[in-house]
Structure formats: structure tokens, C-alpha cells
């Protein structure tokens, strides 16, 4: 859970985000003085967005959200002063004197609850099933925003102008200005029995249709390419009949004939056990798909180069060993194993240089202090010069080794049997 949280870079930050407008909306919708989007780190509860609170974090041990992330539904405390779990909480007995709490767990993979979207009040109150449903819907928007941030970071790694694109997305984002209940980056809603879905402005832009365009269900499905239309139809029918959502990446042809890739997410709107409608979002992921194709091509080229390298190493008379900046073995050839007369299972990818020397010490091949030898080698490598060593094994074999530093740390070693020449 913490690994997923750190990967998303949601903790330890307090700059404004689109979530700020959402907590303002929640406070107004539920008539509560406080609303926050919180993420639970190992020891700290961080408020990624907040309404009515001056602080941006608390100790995790006092967080109501500790209970929320363990639940699969909205967690409610009607009166904290009468609940033994919270009656002595410093934020209940002291400022801001919390009495009521309702929170919905935030998860983007359906497995790890990273935090909670919650509303709080200074007075006890009840929280109806409808209000729980509304809070869950707003939480879906938060999760959509988080997914959007994650996708943007992936694009940022593969594009030189990613920072400019991120700023442009922020400048032109009008998503939260358009939502009244539930929306997303290109949102839609369909009520059961109604053949005409409601599209947000972003959805119209994505489909490249005019503001006056009024879609029906069939028109909406026909924007997708013919081969994937059955997938969309099946997803909608499953959502209506079984109350299941979907998350699909599909090709779509806009009204202007431009083919793009979209990420289409849909969720049922439930009232009790009955599906009363569907709600979903669209996102243009054409750039991400293009990046994926470039990455696949790069990986294929890398595999081809790797195969060539393996053939080259296998046919070298010298032994080769390559260590990374952490002094772990990442590449070698069989000649390296043969020259040092190592046991079959002694060498493996990722084994540390220290472990290799300790194994040699145990066989009586290395004499001296292992830690001192490693420190001396790394100190010499930092000068930028090639470090040369000569070793004599118990068998009498004499080996000459050269260690050349690599950019960014680590080194490459070349090892040669010079027994005949030395004698």
C-alpha cells in the first residue's frame, strides 16, 4: 500500500490541485464545515486537499481515516464523543472538536486503499444512504484525477515537452467547473430507460462534435471502430444487468474522421440493489499509446543488441564482469567463471561484489580484509583511472584484471589468464 502511495507522489505535498475545488463542493453539498482528501503515510496523515482546516497533516495514530482504509464502504462516526474509539482523540477533545465524520476509501487498483475522501462536522449528525452514495461518487472523481496524474507522469518520462503539456492541461482543465454531481475528464451519464446519454463539454470536444449535438446510445457506440463495438455493447449491458463497471482502452473515430485511442471507464449508479443508471469518463490516451509503441520498438531493439552482446561476450578469450553503482553484478560471461574457477552456482545476476569476495575468501582464494579491498577499489575508481590487479589462485593460475569506471558509478572488469606469460 505504501509502495503504491509513494509511486503516485501523493504524500508530503500541499500545492493546489483540482482536488481543492472538489473538497469545496463536498463541504457545500453536505453542509459540513470541513472536507479533506487525505492520504495515509507510514506515520503521517497528509491532507492533499482541504476545506475549512488550516493544518495540512496530522499524526496518523489520531486519524479517523485509519478505520476508513480498512473498510470497503463509507465509514461513518455519528458522534465521536460517544464512540470509545475516538472519545479521547485530541482532535475531538481539542480543536477543531470533531463530532461527526464520514469517509470513503480511495483506491485506484481496487486492492490498496491509499487514503480517504471525508467530510467532518463539529456537531453530531446522521448520514443517509443517499449521502453515502453521493460521497462514493465524488470519491470516484478523485480516483479518476489520480489516475490522470499517474498517466501524465508516464507520458512525462517519454516526452521532452512533458512539463509544458502538464501546465497546459492545468490551464485548460475545466473539468471541475462543469461537474454538478459526478463527472470526469470527458464524462457522461445515462439513466435507465433513457436512450440519450448526457455528455459533458469535454466529451463533446473529444468526439469533435458541436455543442448542439445530441447523442443517443447507438450514436455513442458507433463512434468506436466496428471491431470493438461489441465490447462496448457488452460492457453497457453487463453494467445494467449485473451492476459491474468497466475500464477499457479502445480506438475511436471522431466526427471529423480522426482516429484516436480513448480510455473508457463506466460505473453503475446504484440505489439499493437496483441499477438506476450508468456514469463514466473518457480520456484521450493517444499520446500514451504512441509512447507504448515507441517503447515496444525500443525494447525490441534492446533485445536485439543484447543478443549481439551475448554472442560477442561468449566468444571472447577474456573474462568480463560488469558491476553497477551499488557494486552488484549485472553482466558477465562464462570465461569469467572459468578463469576464476568458480563453483557453478556461485555467480548470479545481482550478487554483490562483497559476496563474491567472501566466497573466494572461504575457498582460500582471497587473502586480506574484504571491506578494505572494496573501499580501496572504489576509491581508486573514483579517480577515473583503470585499476589493475594481479591474482594467483590456489591452483597456481595467475590472473590479470583491469577495472574501468563507468559513467554514473559501477565498473567493468576484464580478466585474463596470464599464467604462461608471467612464468
mmCIF file of C-alpha atoms in Angstrom, residues 38 65 94 96 178 181 229 236 246 277 359 363 367 371:
data_model
loop_
_atom_site.group_PDB
_atom_site.id
_atom_site.type_symbol
_atom_site.label_atom_id
_atom_site.label_comp_id
_atom_site.label_asym_id
_atom_site.label_seq_id
_atom_site.Cartn_x
_atom_site.Cartn_y
_atom_site.Cartn_z
ATOM 1 C CA UNK A 38 -6.273 12.578 2.936
ATOM 2 C CA UNK A 65 -9.155 7.550 8.211
ATOM 3 C CA UNK A 94 -9.442 19.778 21.451
ATOM 4 C CA UNK A 96 -11.320 21.553 15.935
ATOM 5 C CA UNK A 178 -18.538 21.504 -15.223
ATOM 6 C CA UNK A 181 -22.838 15.586 -9.375
ATOM 7 C CA UNK A 229 -18.343 -2.045 -30.763
ATOM 8 C CA UNK A 236 -23.009 -1.458 -21.094
ATOM 9 C CA UNK A 246 -15.610 -1.463 -16.910
ATOM 10 C CA UNK A 277 -28.140 4.493 -14.409
ATOM 11 C CA UNK A 359 33.049 -16.789 -1.340
ATOM 12 C CA UNK A 363 37.805 -21.140 -0.587
ATOM 13 C CA UNK A 367 43.653 -13.151 1.384
ATOM 14 C CA UNK A 371 35.709 -4.469 3.259
#
